[in-house]
Coordinates of C-alpha atoms in Angstrom, one line a residue:
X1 CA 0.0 0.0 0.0
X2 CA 1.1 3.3 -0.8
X3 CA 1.8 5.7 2.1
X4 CA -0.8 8.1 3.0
X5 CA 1.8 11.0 3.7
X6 CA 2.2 11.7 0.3
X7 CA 0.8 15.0 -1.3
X8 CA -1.5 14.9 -3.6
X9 CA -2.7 17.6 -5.9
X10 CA -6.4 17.4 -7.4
X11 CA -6.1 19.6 -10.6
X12 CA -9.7 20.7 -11.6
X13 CA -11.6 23.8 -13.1
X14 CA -9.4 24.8 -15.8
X15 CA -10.5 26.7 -18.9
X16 CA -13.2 24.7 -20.5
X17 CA -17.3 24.7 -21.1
X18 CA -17.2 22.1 -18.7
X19 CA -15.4 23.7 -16.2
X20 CA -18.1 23.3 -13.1
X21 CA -18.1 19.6 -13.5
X22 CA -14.6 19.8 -13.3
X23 CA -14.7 21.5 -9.9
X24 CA -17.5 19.3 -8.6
X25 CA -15.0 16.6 -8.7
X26 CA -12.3 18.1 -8.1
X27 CA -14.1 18.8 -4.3
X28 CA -15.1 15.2 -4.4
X29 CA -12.3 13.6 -4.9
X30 CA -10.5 15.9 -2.4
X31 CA -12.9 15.0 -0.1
X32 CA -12.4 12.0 -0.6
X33 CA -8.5 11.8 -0.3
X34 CA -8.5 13.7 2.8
X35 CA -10.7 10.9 4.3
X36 CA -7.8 9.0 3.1
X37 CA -5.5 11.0 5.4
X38 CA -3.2 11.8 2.2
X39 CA -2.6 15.1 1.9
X40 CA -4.6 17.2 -0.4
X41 CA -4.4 20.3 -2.4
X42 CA -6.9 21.3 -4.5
X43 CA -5.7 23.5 -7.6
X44 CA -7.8 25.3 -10.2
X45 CA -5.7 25.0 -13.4
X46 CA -5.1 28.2 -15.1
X47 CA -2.3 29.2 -17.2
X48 CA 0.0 29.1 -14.0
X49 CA -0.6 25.6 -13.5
X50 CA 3.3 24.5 -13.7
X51 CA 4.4 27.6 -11.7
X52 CA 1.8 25.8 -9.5
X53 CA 2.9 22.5 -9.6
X54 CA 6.7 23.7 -9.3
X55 CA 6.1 24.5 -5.9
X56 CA 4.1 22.3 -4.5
X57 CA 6.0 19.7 -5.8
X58 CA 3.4 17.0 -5.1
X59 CA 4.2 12.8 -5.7
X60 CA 0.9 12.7 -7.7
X61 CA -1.8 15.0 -9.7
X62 CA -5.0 13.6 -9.4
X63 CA -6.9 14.8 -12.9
X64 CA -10.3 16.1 -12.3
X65 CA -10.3 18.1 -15.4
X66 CA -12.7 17.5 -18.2
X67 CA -12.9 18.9 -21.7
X68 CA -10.4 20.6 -23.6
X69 CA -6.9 20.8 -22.0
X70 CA -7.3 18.2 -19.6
X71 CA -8.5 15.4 -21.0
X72 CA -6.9 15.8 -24.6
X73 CA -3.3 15.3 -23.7
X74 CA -2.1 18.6 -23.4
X75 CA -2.0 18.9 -19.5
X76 CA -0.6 15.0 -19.9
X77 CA 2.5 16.6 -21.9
X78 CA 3.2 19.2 -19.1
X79 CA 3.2 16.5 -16.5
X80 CA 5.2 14.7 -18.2
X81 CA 7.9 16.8 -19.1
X82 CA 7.9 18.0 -15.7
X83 CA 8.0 14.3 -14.6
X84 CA 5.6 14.4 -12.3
X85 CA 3.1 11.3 -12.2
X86 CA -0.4 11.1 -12.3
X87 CA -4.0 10.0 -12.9
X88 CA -5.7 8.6 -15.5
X89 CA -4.2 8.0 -19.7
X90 CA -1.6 9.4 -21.0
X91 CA -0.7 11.5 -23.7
X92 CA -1.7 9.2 -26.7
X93 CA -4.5 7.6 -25.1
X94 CA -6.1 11.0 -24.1
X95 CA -6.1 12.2 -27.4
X96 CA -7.0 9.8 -29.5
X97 CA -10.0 9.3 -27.3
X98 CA -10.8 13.0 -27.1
X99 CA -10.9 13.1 -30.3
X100 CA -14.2 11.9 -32.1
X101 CA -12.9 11.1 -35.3
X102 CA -9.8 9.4 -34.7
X103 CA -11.3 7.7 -32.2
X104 CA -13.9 6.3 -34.9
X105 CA -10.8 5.1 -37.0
X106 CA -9.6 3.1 -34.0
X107 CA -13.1 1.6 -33.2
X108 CA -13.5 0.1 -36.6
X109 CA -9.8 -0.6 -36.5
X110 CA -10.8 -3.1 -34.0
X111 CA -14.0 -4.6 -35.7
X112 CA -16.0 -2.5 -33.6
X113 CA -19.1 -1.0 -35.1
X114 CA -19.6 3.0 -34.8
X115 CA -22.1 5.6 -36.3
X116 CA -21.6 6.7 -39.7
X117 CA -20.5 10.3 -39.9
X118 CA -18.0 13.0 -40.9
X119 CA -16.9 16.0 -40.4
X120 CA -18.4 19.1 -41.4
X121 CA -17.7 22.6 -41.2
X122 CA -20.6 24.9 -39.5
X123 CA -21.0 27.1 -43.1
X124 CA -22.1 23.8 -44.3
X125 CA -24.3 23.2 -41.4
X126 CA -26.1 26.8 -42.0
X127 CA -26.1 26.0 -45.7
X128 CA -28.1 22.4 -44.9
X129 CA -25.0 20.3 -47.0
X130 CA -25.9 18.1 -44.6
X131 CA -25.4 14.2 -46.3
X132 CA -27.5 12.4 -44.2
X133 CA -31.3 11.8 -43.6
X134 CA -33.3 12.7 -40.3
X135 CA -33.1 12.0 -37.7
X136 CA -29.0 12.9 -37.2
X137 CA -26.9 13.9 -34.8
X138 CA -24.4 17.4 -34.2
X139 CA -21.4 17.1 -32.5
X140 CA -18.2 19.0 -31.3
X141 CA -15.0 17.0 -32.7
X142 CA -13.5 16.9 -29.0
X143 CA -15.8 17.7 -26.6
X144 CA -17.1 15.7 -23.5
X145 CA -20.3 15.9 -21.5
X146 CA -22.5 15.8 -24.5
X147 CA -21.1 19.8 -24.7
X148 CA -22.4 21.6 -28.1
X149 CA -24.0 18.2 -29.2
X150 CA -27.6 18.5 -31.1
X151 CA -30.1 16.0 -31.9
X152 CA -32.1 16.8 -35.2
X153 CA -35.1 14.7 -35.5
X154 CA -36.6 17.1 -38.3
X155 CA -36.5 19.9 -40.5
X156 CA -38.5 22.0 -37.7
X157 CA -35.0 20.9 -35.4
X158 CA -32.8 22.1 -38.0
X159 CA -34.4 25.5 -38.8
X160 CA -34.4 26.2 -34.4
X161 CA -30.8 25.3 -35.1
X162 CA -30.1 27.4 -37.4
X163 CA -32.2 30.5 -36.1
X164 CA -29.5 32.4 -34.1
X165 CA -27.2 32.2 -37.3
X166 CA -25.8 28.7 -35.1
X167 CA -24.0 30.3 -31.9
X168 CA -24.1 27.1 -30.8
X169 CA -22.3 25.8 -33.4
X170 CA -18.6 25.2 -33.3
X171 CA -16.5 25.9 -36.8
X172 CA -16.0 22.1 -37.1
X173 CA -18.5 19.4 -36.4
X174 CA -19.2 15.8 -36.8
X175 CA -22.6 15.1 -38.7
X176 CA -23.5 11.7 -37.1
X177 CA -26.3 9.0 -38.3
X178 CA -29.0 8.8 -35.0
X179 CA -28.9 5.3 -33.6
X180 CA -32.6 4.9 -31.8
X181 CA -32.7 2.8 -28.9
X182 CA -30.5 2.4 -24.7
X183 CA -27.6 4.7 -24.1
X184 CA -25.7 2.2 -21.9
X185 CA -21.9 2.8 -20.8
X186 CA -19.4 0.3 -19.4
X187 CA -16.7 1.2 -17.0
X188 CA -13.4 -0.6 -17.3
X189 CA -10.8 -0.6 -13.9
X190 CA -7.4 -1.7 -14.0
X191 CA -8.1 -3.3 -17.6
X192 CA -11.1 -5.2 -16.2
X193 CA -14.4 -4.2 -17.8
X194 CA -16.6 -4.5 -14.6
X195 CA -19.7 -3.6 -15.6
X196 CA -22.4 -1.8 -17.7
X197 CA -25.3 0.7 -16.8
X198 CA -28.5 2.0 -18.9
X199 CA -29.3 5.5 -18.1
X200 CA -33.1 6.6 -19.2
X201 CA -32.8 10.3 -19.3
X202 CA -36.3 12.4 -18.9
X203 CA -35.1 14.9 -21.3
X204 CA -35.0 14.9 -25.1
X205 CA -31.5 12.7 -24.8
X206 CA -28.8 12.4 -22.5
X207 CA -27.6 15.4 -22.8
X208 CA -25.3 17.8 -20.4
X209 CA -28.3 18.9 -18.1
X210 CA -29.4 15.5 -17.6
X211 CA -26.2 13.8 -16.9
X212 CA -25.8 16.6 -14.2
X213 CA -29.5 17.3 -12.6
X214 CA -30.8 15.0 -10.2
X215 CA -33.6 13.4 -11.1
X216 CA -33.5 14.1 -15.0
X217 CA -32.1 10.3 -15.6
X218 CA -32.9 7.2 -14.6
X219 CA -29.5 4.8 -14.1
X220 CA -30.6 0.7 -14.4
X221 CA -27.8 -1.7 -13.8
X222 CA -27.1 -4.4 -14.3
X223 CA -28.1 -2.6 -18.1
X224 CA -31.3 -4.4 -19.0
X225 CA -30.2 -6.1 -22.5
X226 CA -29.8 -9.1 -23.7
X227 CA -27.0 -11.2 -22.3
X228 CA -24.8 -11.7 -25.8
X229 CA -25.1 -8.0 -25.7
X230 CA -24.0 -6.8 -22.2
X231 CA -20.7 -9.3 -22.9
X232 CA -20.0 -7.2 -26.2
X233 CA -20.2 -3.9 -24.4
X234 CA -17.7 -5.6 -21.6
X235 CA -15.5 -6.8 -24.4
X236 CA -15.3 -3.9 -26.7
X237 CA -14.6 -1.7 -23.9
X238 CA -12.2 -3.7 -22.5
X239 CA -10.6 -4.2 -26.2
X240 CA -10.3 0.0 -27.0
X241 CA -8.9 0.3 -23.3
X242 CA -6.3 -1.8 -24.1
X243 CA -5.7 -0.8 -26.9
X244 CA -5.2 2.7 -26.5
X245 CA -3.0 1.8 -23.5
X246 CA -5.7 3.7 -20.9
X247 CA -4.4 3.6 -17.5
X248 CA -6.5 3.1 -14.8
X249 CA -9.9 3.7 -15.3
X250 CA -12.1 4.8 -18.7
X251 CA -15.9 4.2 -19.7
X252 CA -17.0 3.7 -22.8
X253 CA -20.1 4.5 -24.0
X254 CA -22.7 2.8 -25.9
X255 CA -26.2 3.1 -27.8
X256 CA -27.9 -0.4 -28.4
X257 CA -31.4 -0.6 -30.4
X258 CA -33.3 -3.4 -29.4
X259 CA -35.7 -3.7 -32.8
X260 CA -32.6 -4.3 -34.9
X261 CA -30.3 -5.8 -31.9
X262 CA -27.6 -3.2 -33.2
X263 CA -25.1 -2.1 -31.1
X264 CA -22.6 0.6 -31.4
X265 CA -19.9 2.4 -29.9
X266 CA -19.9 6.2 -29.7
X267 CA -16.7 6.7 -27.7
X268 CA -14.6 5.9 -24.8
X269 CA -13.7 8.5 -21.9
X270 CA -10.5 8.2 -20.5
X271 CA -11.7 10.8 -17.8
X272 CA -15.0 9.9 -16.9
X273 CA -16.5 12.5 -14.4
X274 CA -16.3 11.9 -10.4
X275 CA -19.6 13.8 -9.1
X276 CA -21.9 12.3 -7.2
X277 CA -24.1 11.3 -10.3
X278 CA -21.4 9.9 -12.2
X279 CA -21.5 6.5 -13.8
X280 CA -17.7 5.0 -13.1
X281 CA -18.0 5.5 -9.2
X282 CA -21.6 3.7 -9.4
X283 CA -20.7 1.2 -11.6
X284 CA -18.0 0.1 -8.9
X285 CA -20.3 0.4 -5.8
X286 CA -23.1 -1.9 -7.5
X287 CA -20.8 -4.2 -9.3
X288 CA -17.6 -4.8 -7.0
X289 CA -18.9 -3.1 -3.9
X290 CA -16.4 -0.8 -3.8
X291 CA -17.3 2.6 -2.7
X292 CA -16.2 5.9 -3.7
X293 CA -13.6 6.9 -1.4
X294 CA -11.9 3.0 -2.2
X295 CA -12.2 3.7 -5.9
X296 CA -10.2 6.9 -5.5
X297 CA -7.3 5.1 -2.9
X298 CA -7.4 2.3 -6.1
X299 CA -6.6 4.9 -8.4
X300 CA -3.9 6.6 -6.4
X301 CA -2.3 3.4 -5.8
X302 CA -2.2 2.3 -9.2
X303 CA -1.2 5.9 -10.4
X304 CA 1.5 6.3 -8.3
X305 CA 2.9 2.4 -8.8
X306 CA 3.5 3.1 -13.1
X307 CA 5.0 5.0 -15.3
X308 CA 3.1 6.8 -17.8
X309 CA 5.9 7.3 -20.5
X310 CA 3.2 9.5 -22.7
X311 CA 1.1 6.3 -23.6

């Protein structure tokens, strides 16, 4: 076991759209390590950050960012040339994963079935060069917490869209076929896939308000689908983790349509979130029984017992 005196900084906040998720477990996971007895501090990532790190000189950041700069590799590069250790991928895995359409090439790489899609720029979107029938889907290229992502189910979807000229848009999106049917995720720990949840949002989809509102989504596990199924998702998330060379922990995510028993993989987080409502830390409590402060101590100790090397 891995001493409790050492110092442990939980980078969070930082600078993108999900920056208040990032905070929430940020305190969490603090919270958590204090009850640890390691010792704690909690740092809100600006540009700074290795002025920061420089003197604190911890054994281990704990990565609670999410989003651009955090999960993408980039704050994965500063640690490692500072050769400091920590949480979570590293540079290659991150982003690979954070990005959408690499991450596509990988999945079929693998024999993995994904949405069909491409990219396309957002004067194409306003324009309606849009190759693909309704009902589709809008997303950033490297975005997490279903940030910027729009479901178009019709042309009345398109034209609210489209109405504020597309603020919402970013200059580069991926146009993505709709897959109908259970958003289920699988969480993989220490290379083990260990288990996989449905969530039954109340909204339109499972979007960034849902996946962060009590009450707006309804988490089922075991996920209710049919046996040959729930083994894919444990496999093909276990088989991109591995691939990648994710360290620790990652969850991939999933949308299965029971009429045509498709199922397919959207992506895989190598930084799922660590709020109360998150998916990894409940997948752990109702599959292994391990609870959250246990789940953090597991990835401390495995952080701190590799080397990273930028994989």
């Amino acid at each position: 076991m891995v001493p409790t005196m050492a110092t442990i900084a939980v980078l969070c906040g930082g600078f993108s759209s999900e920056r208040e998720v990032s905070l929430n477990s940020g305190s969490a996971i603090k919270k958590s390590l204090d009850n640890l007895r390691y010792k704690s501090v909690e740092i809100d990532m600006d540009k700074n950050v290795t002025e920061k790190l420089k003197q604190l000189d911890p054994d281990l950041v704990f990565i609670a960012l999410h989003g651009p700069y955090g999960e993408d590799g980039c704050i994965q590069g500063i640690l490692e040339i500072s050769g400091i250790k920590y949480t979570h991928s590293g540079v290659m895995a991150s982003a690979i994963a954070m990005n959408k359409v690499m991450s596509k090439h990988i999945f079929r790489s693998l024999g993995i079935d994904t949405p069909s899609g491409y990219v396309i720029s957002k004067e194409d979107v306003l324009k309606n060069n849009v190759s693909l029938d309704y009902p589709y889907v809008l997303k950033p290229t490297n975005e997490g917490s279903s940030v910027g992502v729009h479901l178009i189910l019709s042309h009345e979807d398109y034209l609210r869209l489209i109405s504020d000229q597309g603020s919402s848009l970013k200059d580069e999106m991926i146009a993505e076929e709709y897959i109908a049917g259970l958003e289920i995720q699988t969480a993989v720990l220490l290379d083990e896939a260990i288990g996989t949840i449905e969530v039954r949002p109340k909204t339109k989809f499972y979007d960034y308000q849902a996946k962060y509102t009590d009450g707006l989504a309804e988490h089922v596990f075991p996920a209710q689908v049919p046996d040959h199924i729930y083994s894919m998702t444990l496999q093909q998330a276990s088989k991109v983790h591995r691939f990648l060379g994710c360290k620790s922990v990652s969850r991939s995510d999933f949308r299965y349509d029971p009429k045509s028993g498709v199922l397919k993989m959207l992506e895989i987080n190598t930084h799922p979130g660590f709020t109360e409502l998150s998916l990894v830390p409940e997948i752990a409590k109702l599959s292994k029984g391990i609870e959250f402060d246990e789940l953090v101590r597991i990835i401390v100790e495995d952080s701190l017992g590799s080397k990273k090397e930028g994989s």
